[in-house]
PDB file of C-alpha atoms and ligand atoms in Angstrom:
ATOM      1  CA  UNK A   1      -9.948  55.674 -47.808  1.00 89.00           C
ATOM      2  CA  UNK A   2     -13.437  55.558 -49.328  1.00 94.00           C
ATOM      3  CA  UNK A   3     -15.464  58.736 -48.925  1.00 97.00           C
ATOM      4  CA  UNK A   4     -18.798  57.305 -49.977  1.00 97.00           C
ATOM      5  CA  UNK A   5     -20.832  56.945 -46.771  1.00 97.00           C
ATOM      6  CA  UNK A   6     -17.992  58.295 -44.596  1.00 98.00           C
ATOM      7  CA  UNK A   7     -18.945  60.825 -41.923  1.00 98.00           C
ATOM      8  CA  UNK A   8     -16.882  63.949 -42.546  1.00 98.00           C
ATOM      9  CA  UNK A   9     -16.587  67.051 -40.324  1.00 98.00           C
ATOM     10  CA  UNK A  10     -15.355  70.181 -42.115  1.00 99.00           C
ATOM     11  CA  UNK A  11     -14.503  73.313 -40.126  1.00 98.00           C
ATOM     12  CA  UNK A  12     -14.792  76.696 -41.826  1.00 98.00           C
ATOM     13  CA  UNK A  13     -17.422  75.242 -44.156  1.00 98.00           C
ATOM     14  CA  UNK A  14     -19.380  78.505 -44.421  1.00 98.00           C
ATOM     15  CA  UNK A  15     -16.962  80.087 -46.906  1.00 98.00           C
ATOM     16  CA  UNK A  16     -14.142  79.694 -49.426  1.00 98.00           C
ATOM     17  CA  UNK A  17     -12.122  76.465 -49.341  1.00 98.00           C
ATOM     18  CA  UNK A  18     -14.354  74.860 -46.699  1.00 99.00           C
ATOM     19  CA  UNK A  19     -17.556  75.441 -48.696  1.00 98.00           C
ATOM     20  CA  UNK A  20     -15.880  74.129 -51.879  1.00 99.00           C
ATOM     21  CA  UNK A  21     -14.676  71.082 -49.930  1.00 99.00           C
ATOM     22  CA  UNK A  22     -18.216  70.445 -48.693  1.00 99.00           C
ATOM     23  CA  UNK A  23     -19.440  70.409 -52.311  1.00 98.00           C
ATOM     24  CA  UNK A  24     -16.628  68.074 -53.422  1.00 98.00           C
ATOM     25  CA  UNK A  25     -17.265  65.729 -50.483  1.00 98.00           C
ATOM     26  CA  UNK A  26     -21.020  65.703 -51.160  1.00 98.00           C
ATOM     27  CA  UNK A  27     -20.291  64.734 -54.775  1.00 98.00           C
ATOM     28  CA  UNK A  28     -18.134  61.875 -53.420  1.00 98.00           C
ATOM     29  CA  UNK A  29     -21.088  60.626 -51.332  1.00 98.00           C
ATOM     30  CA  UNK A  30     -19.886  61.714 -47.875  1.00 98.00           C
ATOM     31  CA  UNK A  31     -22.224  62.321 -44.929  1.00 98.00           C
ATOM     32  CA  UNK A  32     -21.341  65.876 -43.877  1.00 98.00           C
ATOM     33  CA  UNK A  33     -21.181  67.823 -40.629  1.00 98.00           C
ATOM     34  CA  UNK A  34     -20.361  71.444 -41.430  1.00 98.00           C
ATOM     35  CA  UNK A  35     -18.989  73.905 -38.882  1.00 98.00           C
ATOM     36  CA  UNK A  36     -18.706  77.685 -38.954  1.00 98.00           C
ATOM     37  CA  UNK A  37     -19.877  80.810 -37.163  1.00 98.00           C
ATOM     38  CA  UNK A  38     -22.052  82.511 -39.780  1.00 98.00           C
ATOM     39  CA  UNK A  39     -25.377  80.685 -39.528  1.00 98.00           C
ATOM     40  CA  UNK A  40     -26.889  82.043 -42.746  1.00 98.00           C
ATOM     41  CA  UNK A  41     -23.920  81.129 -44.948  1.00 98.00           C
ATOM     42  CA  UNK A  42     -23.361  77.815 -43.191  1.00 98.00           C
ATOM     43  CA  UNK A  43     -26.985  76.749 -43.542  1.00 98.00           C
ATOM     44  CA  UNK A  44     -26.933  77.677 -47.232  1.00 98.00           C
ATOM     45  CA  UNK A  45     -23.924  75.345 -47.784  1.00 98.00           C
ATOM     46  CA  UNK A  46     -25.614  72.646 -45.676  1.00 98.00           C
ATOM     47  CA  UNK A  47     -28.815  72.885 -47.741  1.00 98.00           C
ATOM     48  CA  UNK A  48     -26.823  72.609 -50.959  1.00 98.00           C
ATOM     49  CA  UNK A  49     -24.750  69.606 -49.836  1.00 98.00           C
ATOM     50  CA  UNK A  50     -27.225  67.732 -47.610  1.00 98.00           C
ATOM     51  CA  UNK A  51     -24.948  68.360 -44.597  1.00 98.00           C
ATOM     52  CA  UNK A  52     -25.762  69.133 -40.983  1.00 98.00           C
ATOM     53  CA  UNK A  53     -24.770  72.637 -39.846  1.00 98.00           C
ATOM     54  CA  UNK A  54     -23.148  73.184 -36.435  1.00 98.00           C
ATOM     55  CA  UNK A  55     -22.711  76.856 -35.579  1.00 98.00           C
ATOM     56  CA  UNK A  56     -19.913  77.530 -33.098  1.00 96.00           C
ATOM     57  CA  UNK A  57     -16.818  79.595 -32.455  1.00 97.00           C
ATOM     58  CA  UNK A  58     -13.906  77.187 -32.731  1.00 96.00           C
ATOM     59  CA  UNK A  59     -11.566  79.384 -30.735  1.00 94.00           C
ATOM     60  CA  UNK A  60     -13.857  79.214 -27.725  1.00 94.00           C
ATOM     61  CA  UNK A  61     -15.724  75.920 -28.124  1.00 92.00           C
ATOM     62  CA  UNK A  62     -13.849  73.049 -29.780  1.00 96.00           C
ATOM     63  CA  UNK A  63     -15.380  70.616 -27.268  1.00 97.00           C
ATOM     64  CA  UNK A  64     -18.913  71.801 -28.065  1.00 97.00           C
ATOM     65  CA  UNK A  65     -18.245  71.165 -31.746  1.00 98.00           C
ATOM     66  CA  UNK A  66     -16.770  67.706 -31.082  1.00 98.00           C
ATOM     67  CA  UNK A  67     -19.769  66.746 -28.929  1.00 98.00           C
ATOM     68  CA  UNK A  68     -22.317  68.041 -31.409  1.00 98.00           C
ATOM     69  CA  UNK A  69     -20.559  66.358 -34.325  1.00 98.00           C
ATOM     70  CA  UNK A  70     -20.192  62.978 -32.564  1.00 98.00           C
ATOM     71  CA  UNK A  71     -17.695  60.366 -33.831  1.00 98.00           C
ATOM     72  CA  UNK A  72     -16.453  61.035 -37.372  1.00 98.00           C
ATOM     73  CA  UNK A  73     -14.443  59.102 -39.970  1.00 98.00           C
ATOM     74  CA  UNK A  74     -12.773  62.197 -41.414  1.00 98.00           C
ATOM     75  CA  UNK A  75     -11.911  65.550 -39.847  1.00 98.00           C
ATOM     76  CA  UNK A  76     -10.970  68.433 -42.149  1.00 99.00           C
ATOM     77  CA  UNK A  77      -9.353  71.173 -40.047  1.00 98.00           C
ATOM     78  CA  UNK A  78      -9.839  74.047 -42.451  1.00 98.00           C
ATOM     79  CA  UNK A  79     -11.088  77.102 -40.496  1.00 98.00           C
ATOM     80  CA  UNK A  80      -8.497  79.834 -40.294  1.00 98.00           C
ATOM     81  CA  UNK A  81      -7.921  83.577 -40.159  1.00 98.00           C
ATOM     82  CA  UNK A  82      -5.183  85.828 -41.484  1.00 98.00           C
ATOM     83  CA  UNK A  83      -3.583  89.113 -40.532  1.00 98.00           C
ATOM     84  CA  UNK A  84      -1.065  91.123 -42.484  1.00 97.00           C
ATOM     85  CA  UNK A  85       1.027  94.067 -41.292  1.00 96.00           C
ATOM     86  CA  UNK A  86       4.149  94.927 -39.319  1.00 97.00           C
ATOM     87  CA  UNK A  87       4.583  92.403 -36.497  1.00 98.00           C
ATOM     88  CA  UNK A  88       5.730  95.095 -34.044  1.00 98.00           C
ATOM     89  CA  UNK A  89       2.324  96.785 -34.427  1.00 97.00           C
ATOM     90  CA  UNK A  90       0.168  93.675 -34.131  1.00 98.00           C
ATOM     91  CA  UNK A  91      -2.170  93.840 -31.122  1.00 98.00           C
ATOM     92  CA  UNK A  92      -1.976  91.171 -28.452  1.00 98.00           C
ATOM     93  CA  UNK A  93      -5.666  90.310 -29.063  1.00 98.00           C
ATOM     94  CA  UNK A  94      -5.092  89.700 -32.768  1.00 98.00           C
ATOM     95  CA  UNK A  95      -1.969  87.657 -32.061  1.00 98.00           C
ATOM     96  CA  UNK A  96      -3.805  85.455 -29.561  1.00 98.00           C
ATOM     97  CA  UNK A  97      -6.822  85.120 -31.854  1.00 98.00           C
ATOM     98  CA  UNK A  98      -4.694  83.867 -34.764  1.00 98.00           C
ATOM     99  CA  UNK A  99      -2.919  81.316 -32.589  1.00 98.00           C
ATOM    100  CA  UNK A 100      -6.231  80.202 -31.034  1.00 98.00           C
ATOM    101  CA  UNK A 101      -8.110  79.695 -34.324  1.00 98.00           C
ATOM    102  CA  UNK A 102      -5.284  78.517 -36.602  1.00 98.00           C
ATOM    103  CA  UNK A 103      -3.253  76.347 -34.240  1.00 98.00           C
ATOM    104  CA  UNK A 104      -4.808  75.526 -30.874  1.00 98.00           C
ATOM    105  CA  UNK A 105      -8.357  74.853 -32.141  1.00 98.00           C
ATOM    106  CA  UNK A 106      -7.368  72.280 -34.821  1.00 98.00           C
ATOM    107  CA  UNK A 107      -4.980  70.532 -32.416  1.00 98.00           C
ATOM    108  CA  UNK A 108      -7.644  70.366 -29.698  1.00 98.00           C
ATOM    109  CA  UNK A 109     -10.403  69.277 -32.072  1.00 98.00           C
ATOM    110  CA  UNK A 110      -8.131  66.528 -33.392  1.00 98.00           C
ATOM    111  CA  UNK A 111      -7.406  65.416 -29.832  1.00 98.00           C
ATOM    112  CA  UNK A 112     -11.139  65.206 -29.106  1.00 98.00           C
ATOM    113  CA  UNK A 113     -12.067  63.251 -32.242  1.00 98.00           C
ATOM    114  CA  UNK A 114      -9.008  61.042 -32.746  1.00 97.00           C
ATOM    115  CA  UNK A 115      -9.826  58.456 -30.034  1.00 97.00           C
ATOM    116  CA  UNK A 116     -13.034  57.547 -31.890  1.00 97.00           C
ATOM    117  CA  UNK A 117     -11.049  56.976 -35.083  1.00 97.00           C
ATOM    118  CA  UNK A 118      -8.422  54.878 -33.277  1.00 96.00           C
ATOM    119  CA  UNK A 119     -11.175  52.776 -31.658  1.00 95.00           C
ATOM    120  CA  UNK A 120     -12.786  52.275 -35.067  1.00 96.00           C
ATOM    121  CA  UNK A 121      -9.404  51.346 -36.564  1.00 95.00           C
ATOM    122  CA  UNK A 122      -9.901  53.806 -39.409  1.00 95.00           C
ATOM    123  CA  UNK A 123     -10.049  57.509 -40.090  1.00 97.00           C
ATOM    124  CA  UNK A 124      -8.320  60.482 -41.619  1.00 98.00           C
ATOM    125  CA  UNK A 125      -7.346  63.924 -40.321  1.00 98.00           C
ATOM    126  CA  UNK A 126      -6.659  66.766 -42.752  1.00 98.00           C
ATOM    127  CA  UNK A 127      -4.969  70.064 -41.892  1.00 99.00           C
ATOM    128  CA  UNK A 128      -5.316  73.019 -44.251  1.00 99.00           C
ATOM    129  CA  UNK A 129      -2.022  74.805 -43.651  1.00 98.00           C
ATOM    130  CA  UNK A 130      -0.379  77.174 -46.152  1.00 98.00           C
ATOM    131  CA  UNK A 131       2.793  77.633 -48.179  1.00 97.00           C
ATOM    132  CA  UNK A 132       3.403  80.505 -45.723  1.00 97.00           C
ATOM    133  CA  UNK A 133       4.063  77.860 -43.072  1.00 98.00           C
ATOM    134  CA  UNK A 134       6.995  76.484 -45.061  1.00 96.00           C
ATOM    135  CA  UNK A 135       8.665  79.554 -46.517  1.00 94.00           C
ATOM    136  CA  UNK A 136       7.583  82.276 -44.043  1.00 95.00           C
ATOM    137  CA  UNK A 137       5.981  85.435 -45.449  1.00 93.00           C
ATOM    138  CA  UNK A 138       6.977  88.954 -44.373  1.00 93.00           C
ATOM    139  CA  UNK A 139       4.202  90.970 -42.694  1.00 95.00           C
ATOM    140  CA  UNK A 140       2.475  87.637 -41.995  1.00 97.00           C
ATOM    141  CA  UNK A 141       4.858  86.383 -39.314  1.00 98.00           C
ATOM    142  CA  UNK A 142       2.287  85.093 -36.826  1.00 98.00           C
ATOM    143  CA  UNK A 143       0.084  83.619 -39.561  1.00 98.00           C
ATOM    144  CA  UNK A 144       3.159  81.861 -41.005  1.00 98.00           C
ATOM    145  CA  UNK A 145       4.104  80.586 -37.545  1.00 98.00           C
ATOM    146  CA  UNK A 146       0.641  79.134 -36.876  1.00 98.00           C
ATOM    147  CA  UNK A 147       0.725  77.276 -40.201  1.00 98.00           C
ATOM    148  CA  UNK A 148       4.297  76.047 -39.586  1.00 98.00           C
ATOM    149  CA  UNK A 149       3.118  74.741 -36.220  1.00 98.00           C
ATOM    150  CA  UNK A 150       0.245  72.922 -37.885  1.00 98.00           C
ATOM    151  CA  UNK A 151       2.556  71.335 -40.488  1.00 98.00           C
ATOM    152  CA  UNK A 152       4.959  70.053 -37.830  1.00 98.00           C
ATOM    153  CA  UNK A 153       2.134  68.880 -35.588  1.00 98.00           C
ATOM    154  CA  UNK A 154       0.690  66.886 -38.494  1.00 98.00           C
ATOM    155  CA  UNK A 155       4.079  65.366 -39.323  1.00 98.00           C
ATOM    156  CA  UNK A 156       4.636  64.301 -35.718  1.00 98.00           C
ATOM    157  CA  UNK A 157       1.107  62.899 -35.421  1.00 98.00           C
ATOM    158  CA  UNK A 158       1.590  60.918 -38.636  1.00 97.00           C
ATOM    159  CA  UNK A 159       4.716  59.299 -37.161  1.00 96.00           C
ATOM    160  CA  UNK A 160       2.826  58.521 -33.971  1.00 96.00           C
ATOM    161  CA  UNK A 161      -0.159  56.941 -35.729  1.00 95.00           C
ATOM    162  CA  UNK A 162       1.816  55.118 -38.403  1.00 91.00           C
ATOM    163  CA  UNK A 163       1.594  51.325 -38.569  1.00 81.00           C
ATOM    164  CA  UNK A 164      -1.051  50.600 -35.997  1.00 73.00           C
ATOM    165  CA  UNK A 165      -3.998  52.942 -35.928  1.00 80.00           C
ATOM    166  CA  UNK A 166      -5.448  52.916 -39.462  1.00 94.00           C
ATOM    167  CA  UNK A 167      -5.721  56.690 -39.199  1.00 97.00           C
ATOM    168  CA  UNK A 168      -4.145  58.793 -41.957  1.00 97.00           C
ATOM    169  CA  UNK A 169      -2.938  62.387 -41.701  1.00 98.00           C
ATOM    170  CA  UNK A 170      -2.737  64.847 -44.600  1.00 98.00           C
ATOM    171  CA  UNK A 171      -1.499  68.408 -44.844  1.00 98.00           C
ATOM    172  CA  UNK A 172      -2.593  70.808 -47.581  1.00 98.00           C
ATOM    173  CA  UNK A 173      -0.290  73.652 -48.515  1.00 98.00           C
ATOM    174  CA  UNK A 174      -2.200  76.070 -50.723  1.00 98.00           C
ATOM    175  CA  UNK A 175      -0.696  79.194 -52.225  1.00 97.00           C
ATOM    176  CA  UNK A 176      -3.008  82.104 -52.989  1.00 97.00           C
ATOM    177  CA  UNK A 177      -6.660  81.077 -53.216  1.00 98.00           C
ATOM    178  CA  UNK A 178      -9.521  83.232 -54.444  1.00 97.00           C
ATOM    179  CA  UNK A 179     -11.718  83.415 -51.325  1.00 98.00           C
ATOM    180  CA  UNK A 180     -12.963  86.153 -48.931  1.00 97.00           C
ATOM    181  CA  UNK A 181      -9.862  85.418 -46.763  1.00 98.00           C
ATOM    182  CA  UNK A 182      -7.976  88.568 -47.842  1.00 97.00           C
ATOM    183  CA  UNK A 183     -10.959  90.884 -47.517  1.00 95.00           C
ATOM    184  CA  UNK A 184     -11.610  89.535 -44.036  1.00 95.00           C
ATOM    185  CA  UNK A 185      -8.075  89.950 -42.809  1.00 95.00           C
ATOM    186  CA  UNK A 186      -8.376  93.611 -43.847  1.00 92.00           C
ATOM    187  CA  UNK A 187      -5.539  93.608 -46.404  1.00 92.00           C
ATOM    188  CA  UNK A 188      -6.305  92.722 -50.016  1.00 91.00           C
ATOM    189  CA  UNK A 189      -3.983  90.533 -52.100  1.00 93.00           C
ATOM    190  CA  UNK A 190      -2.339  92.915 -54.535  1.00 87.00           C
ATOM    191  CA  UNK A 191       0.575  91.007 -56.096  1.00 85.00           C
ATOM    192  CA  UNK A 192       0.390  90.233 -59.784  1.00 81.00           C
ATOM    193  CA  UNK A 193       1.919  86.775 -59.274  1.00 83.00           C
ATOM    194  CA  UNK A 194       1.157  84.127 -58.318  1.00 88.00           C
ATOM    195  CA  UNK A 195      -2.428  84.478 -59.540  1.00 93.00           C
ATOM    196  CA  UNK A 196      -5.088  83.257 -57.092  1.00 97.00           C
ATOM    197  CA  UNK A 197      -6.449  79.791 -57.830  1.00 98.00           C
ATOM    198  CA  UNK A 198     -10.115  78.803 -57.380  1.00 98.00           C
ATOM    199  CA  UNK A 199     -10.991  77.140 -54.030  1.00 98.00           C
ATOM    200  CA  UNK A 200     -12.276  74.084 -55.930  1.00 98.00           C
ATOM    201  CA  UNK A 201      -8.667  73.147 -56.713  1.00 98.00           C
ATOM    202  CA  UNK A 202      -7.844  72.940 -53.034  1.00 98.00           C
ATOM    203  CA  UNK A 203     -11.102  71.058 -52.372  1.00 99.00           C
ATOM    204  CA  UNK A 204     -10.233  68.464 -55.031  1.00 98.00           C
ATOM    205  CA  UNK A 205      -6.733  68.113 -53.558  1.00 98.00           C
ATOM    206  CA  UNK A 206      -8.264  67.477 -50.115  1.00 98.00           C
ATOM    207  CA  UNK A 207     -10.500  64.739 -51.535  1.00 98.00           C
ATOM    208  CA  UNK A 208      -7.522  63.163 -53.346  1.00 98.00           C
ATOM    209  CA  UNK A 209      -5.330  63.391 -50.221  1.00 98.00           C
ATOM    210  CA  UNK A 210      -7.895  61.361 -48.261  1.00 98.00           C
ATOM    211  CA  UNK A 211      -8.603  58.850 -51.036  1.00 97.00           C
ATOM    212  CA  UNK A 212      -4.955  58.168 -51.828  1.00 97.00           C
ATOM    213  CA  UNK A 213      -3.472  58.734 -48.342  1.00 96.00           C
ATOM    214  CA  UNK A 214      -1.282  61.638 -49.470  1.00 98.00           C
ATOM    215  CA  UNK A 215       0.769  63.024 -46.571  1.00 98.00           C
ATOM    216  CA  UNK A 216       1.412  66.425 -48.150  1.00 98.00           C
ATOM    217  CA  UNK A 217      -0.183  68.278 -51.084  1.00 98.00           C
ATOM    218  CA  UNK A 218       0.994  71.612 -52.459  1.00 98.00           C
ATOM    219  CA  UNK A 219      -1.724  73.440 -54.421  1.00 98.00           C
ATOM    220  CA  UNK A 220      -0.723  74.334 -57.111  1.00 97.00           C
ATOM    221  CA  UNK A 221       1.915  71.604 -57.313  1.00 97.00           C
ATOM    222  CA  UNK A 222       4.768  73.897 -58.419  1.00 95.00           C
ATOM    223  CA  UNK A 223       4.823  75.438 -54.938  1.00 95.00           C
ATOM    224  CA  UNK A 224       6.853  72.456 -53.755  1.00 95.00           C
ATOM    225  CA  UNK A 225       9.798  73.977 -55.667  1.00 94.00           C
ATOM    226  CA  UNK A 226      10.311  77.057 -53.436  1.00 91.00           C
ATOM    227  CA  UNK A 227       9.693  74.829 -50.421  1.00 92.00           C
ATOM    228  CA  UNK A 228      12.434  72.406 -51.530  1.00 93.00           C
ATOM    229  CA  UNK A 229      14.781  75.221 -52.496  1.00 92.00           C
ATOM    230  CA  UNK A 230      14.486  76.666 -48.997  1.00 92.00           C
ATOM    231  CA  UNK A 231      15.491  73.309 -47.515  1.00 92.00           C
ATOM    232  CA  UNK A 232      18.276  72.547 -49.999  1.00 94.00           C
ATOM    233  CA  UNK A 233      19.740  76.016 -50.622  1.00 93.00           C
ATOM    234  CA  UNK A 234      18.566  78.548 -48.028  1.00 92.00           C
ATOM    235  CA  UNK A 235      20.998  81.279 -49.149  1.00 94.00           C
ATOM    236  CA  UNK A 236      19.809  81.442 -52.791  1.00 90.00           C
ATOM    237  CA  UNK A 237      16.235  81.012 -51.538  1.00 91.00           C
ATOM    238  CA  UNK A 238      16.526  84.133 -49.334  1.00 92.00           C
ATOM    239  CA  UNK A 239      18.062  86.093 -52.202  1.00 91.00           C
ATOM    240  CA  UNK A 240      15.107  85.126 -54.395  1.00 88.00           C
ATOM    241  CA  UNK A 241      12.636  86.063 -51.652  1.00 86.00           C
ATOM    242  CA  UNK A 242      14.264  89.516 -51.447  1.00 85.00           C
ATOM    243  CA  UNK A 243      13.958  89.876 -55.200  1.00 78.00           C
ATOM    244  CA  UNK A 244      10.353  88.680 -55.496  1.00 74.00           C
ATOM    245  CA  UNK A 245       9.180  90.151 -52.181  1.00 65.00           C
TER     246      UNK A 245
HETATM  247  N1  LIG B 301      -7.267  82.013 -49.269  1.00 64.12           N
HETATM  248  C1  LIG B 301      -5.972  81.736 -49.319  1.00 64.12           C
HETATM  249  O1  LIG B 301      -5.214  82.319 -50.144  1.00 64.12           O
HETATM  250  C2  LIG B 301      -5.378  80.679 -48.446  1.00 64.12           C
HETATM  251  C3  LIG B 301      -4.088  80.220 -48.741  1.00 64.12           C
HETATM  252  C4  LIG B 301      -3.501  79.243 -47.943  1.00 64.12           C
HETATM  253  C5  LIG B 301      -4.206  78.715 -46.888  1.00 64.12           C
HETATM  254  N2  LIG B 301      -5.461  79.178 -46.600  1.00 64.12           N
HETATM  255  C6  LIG B 301      -6.160  78.590 -45.446  1.00 64.12           C
HETATM  256  O2  LIG B 301      -7.347  77.995 -45.886  1.00 64.12           O
HETATM  257  C7  LIG B 301      -8.290  77.949 -44.814  1.00 64.12           C
HETATM  258  C8  LIG B 301      -9.633  78.436 -45.325  1.00 64.12           C
HETATM  259  O3  LIG B 301      -9.492  79.802 -45.711  1.00 64.12           O
HETATM  260  P1  LIG B 301     -10.372  80.462 -46.875  1.00 64.12           P
HETATM  261  O4  LIG B 301      -9.421  81.011 -47.848  1.00 64.12           O
HETATM  262  O5  LIG B 301     -11.436  79.562 -47.325  1.00 64.12           O
HETATM  263  O6  LIG B 301     -10.925  81.723 -46.047  1.00 64.12           O
HETATM  264  P2  LIG B 301     -12.422  82.220 -45.741  1.00 64.12           P
HETATM  265  O7  LIG B 301     -13.233  82.213 -46.984  1.00 64.12           O
HETATM  266  O8  LIG B 301     -12.245  83.484 -44.994  1.00 64.12           O
HETATM  267  O9  LIG B 301     -12.998  81.091 -44.765  1.00 64.12           O
HETATM  268  C9  LIG B 301     -12.526  80.953 -43.450  1.00 64.12           C
HETATM  269  C10 LIG B 301     -13.466  80.006 -42.704  1.00 64.12           C
HETATM  270  O10 LIG B 301     -12.964  79.854 -41.356  1.00 64.12           O
HETATM  271  C11 LIG B 301     -14.057  80.032 -40.460  1.00 64.12           C
HETATM  272  N3  LIG B 301     -13.633  80.597 -39.189  1.00 64.12           N
HETATM  273  C12 LIG B 301     -12.825  81.648 -38.981  1.00 64.12           C
HETATM  274  N4  LIG B 301     -12.712  81.885 -37.670  1.00 64.12           N
HETATM  275  C13 LIG B 301     -13.477  80.970 -37.020  1.00 64.12           C
HETATM  276  C14 LIG B 301     -13.776  80.713 -35.670  1.00 64.12           C
HETATM  277  N5  LIG B 301     -13.287  81.446 -34.661  1.00 64.12           N
HETATM  278  N6  LIG B 301     -14.616  79.670 -35.380  1.00 64.12           N
HETATM  279  C15 LIG B 301     -15.134  78.930 -36.368  1.00 64.12           C
HETATM  280  N7  LIG B 301     -14.903  79.120 -37.674  1.00 64.12           N
HETATM  281  C16 LIG B 301     -14.071  80.144 -38.000  1.00 64.12           C
HETATM  282  C17 LIG B 301     -14.985  81.006 -41.163  1.00 64.12           C
HETATM  283  O11 LIG B 301     -16.278  80.821 -40.610  1.00 64.12           O
HETATM  284  P3  LIG B 301     -17.344  82.054 -40.462  1.00 64.12           P
HETATM  285  O12 LIG B 301     -17.233  82.874 -41.715  1.00 64.12           O
HETATM  286  O13 LIG B 301     -18.640  81.348 -40.359  1.00 64.12           O
HETATM  287  O14 LIG B 301     -16.923  82.795 -39.279  1.00 64.12           O
HETATM  288  C18 LIG B 301     -14.884  80.536 -42.609  1.00 64.12           C
HETATM  289  O15 LIG B 301     -15.786  79.490 -42.868  1.00 64.12           O
HETATM  290  C19 LIG B 301      -7.688  78.798 -43.693  1.00 64.12           C
HETATM  291  O16 LIG B 301      -7.105  77.959 -42.722  1.00 64.12           O
HETATM  292  C20 LIG B 301      -6.595  79.600 -44.402  1.00 64.12           C
HETATM  293  O17 LIG B 301      -5.544  79.940 -43.528  1.00 64.12           O
HETATM  294  C21 LIG B 301      -6.078  80.130 -47.362  1.00 64.12           C
END
């Protein structure tokens, strides 16, 4: 799909991967609608990329965002939050917040904007999931579950839309990305490996996924190896996970 002149809505555009994606999309000539909660940061990204800022809380107001955005050619469901710690101690509020922002909001926003794409006979929906959604990460059980849900939702939607609608679906599976994500979830990333990658790499992968209709993109690409190992040889995979933590 051509991005030049396409109307693209990016959620979570005020920071990290979303802001980098806005810059990459602007360079590709897209007409941007940028969503986030932090007005100051969002408006700064909008000024830099020529986009229109829509400030709203996705967990509470997906319909407000869809109405203010209007029909779009491309939806990038990127906004997300993390939490790390023992599952047994996770508060109910945090649990519900993660599920609301990471899983329900992108599904609902897609449901609101997809009919316009189907009517137009063209469009693309992107989901920024995570490698955690494929392999499952200890102390990030609910986060992993929300991303797994997103991956399976995208797969099912792709089957449903295949052949007739002209609407593509892509899933991004980043590993560790150097953004404020870890600081915000309240637990810094402390492992030595894998090293965090810059958000621009994920942004470029999103642009390529839309241009070349890629169903699934691991960023960096080697992350598909643990994902495949888990499917093909779960026993050795679990032994390796114990070893590497
Ligand atoms: N960083 C990583 O290592 C990593 C790895 C794999 C996947 N991911 C995924 O990548 C996506 C982007 O994360 P990031 O690393 O760029 O993190 P980030 O810098 O913390 O950005 C998160 C974005 O989500 C928005 N957001 C959060 N809650 C929201 C809500 N209730 N309503 C509307 N917007 C909300 C934030 O907007 P405001 O700041 O304006 O509230 C912000 O723009 C997330 O889905 C994350 O799960 C990240």
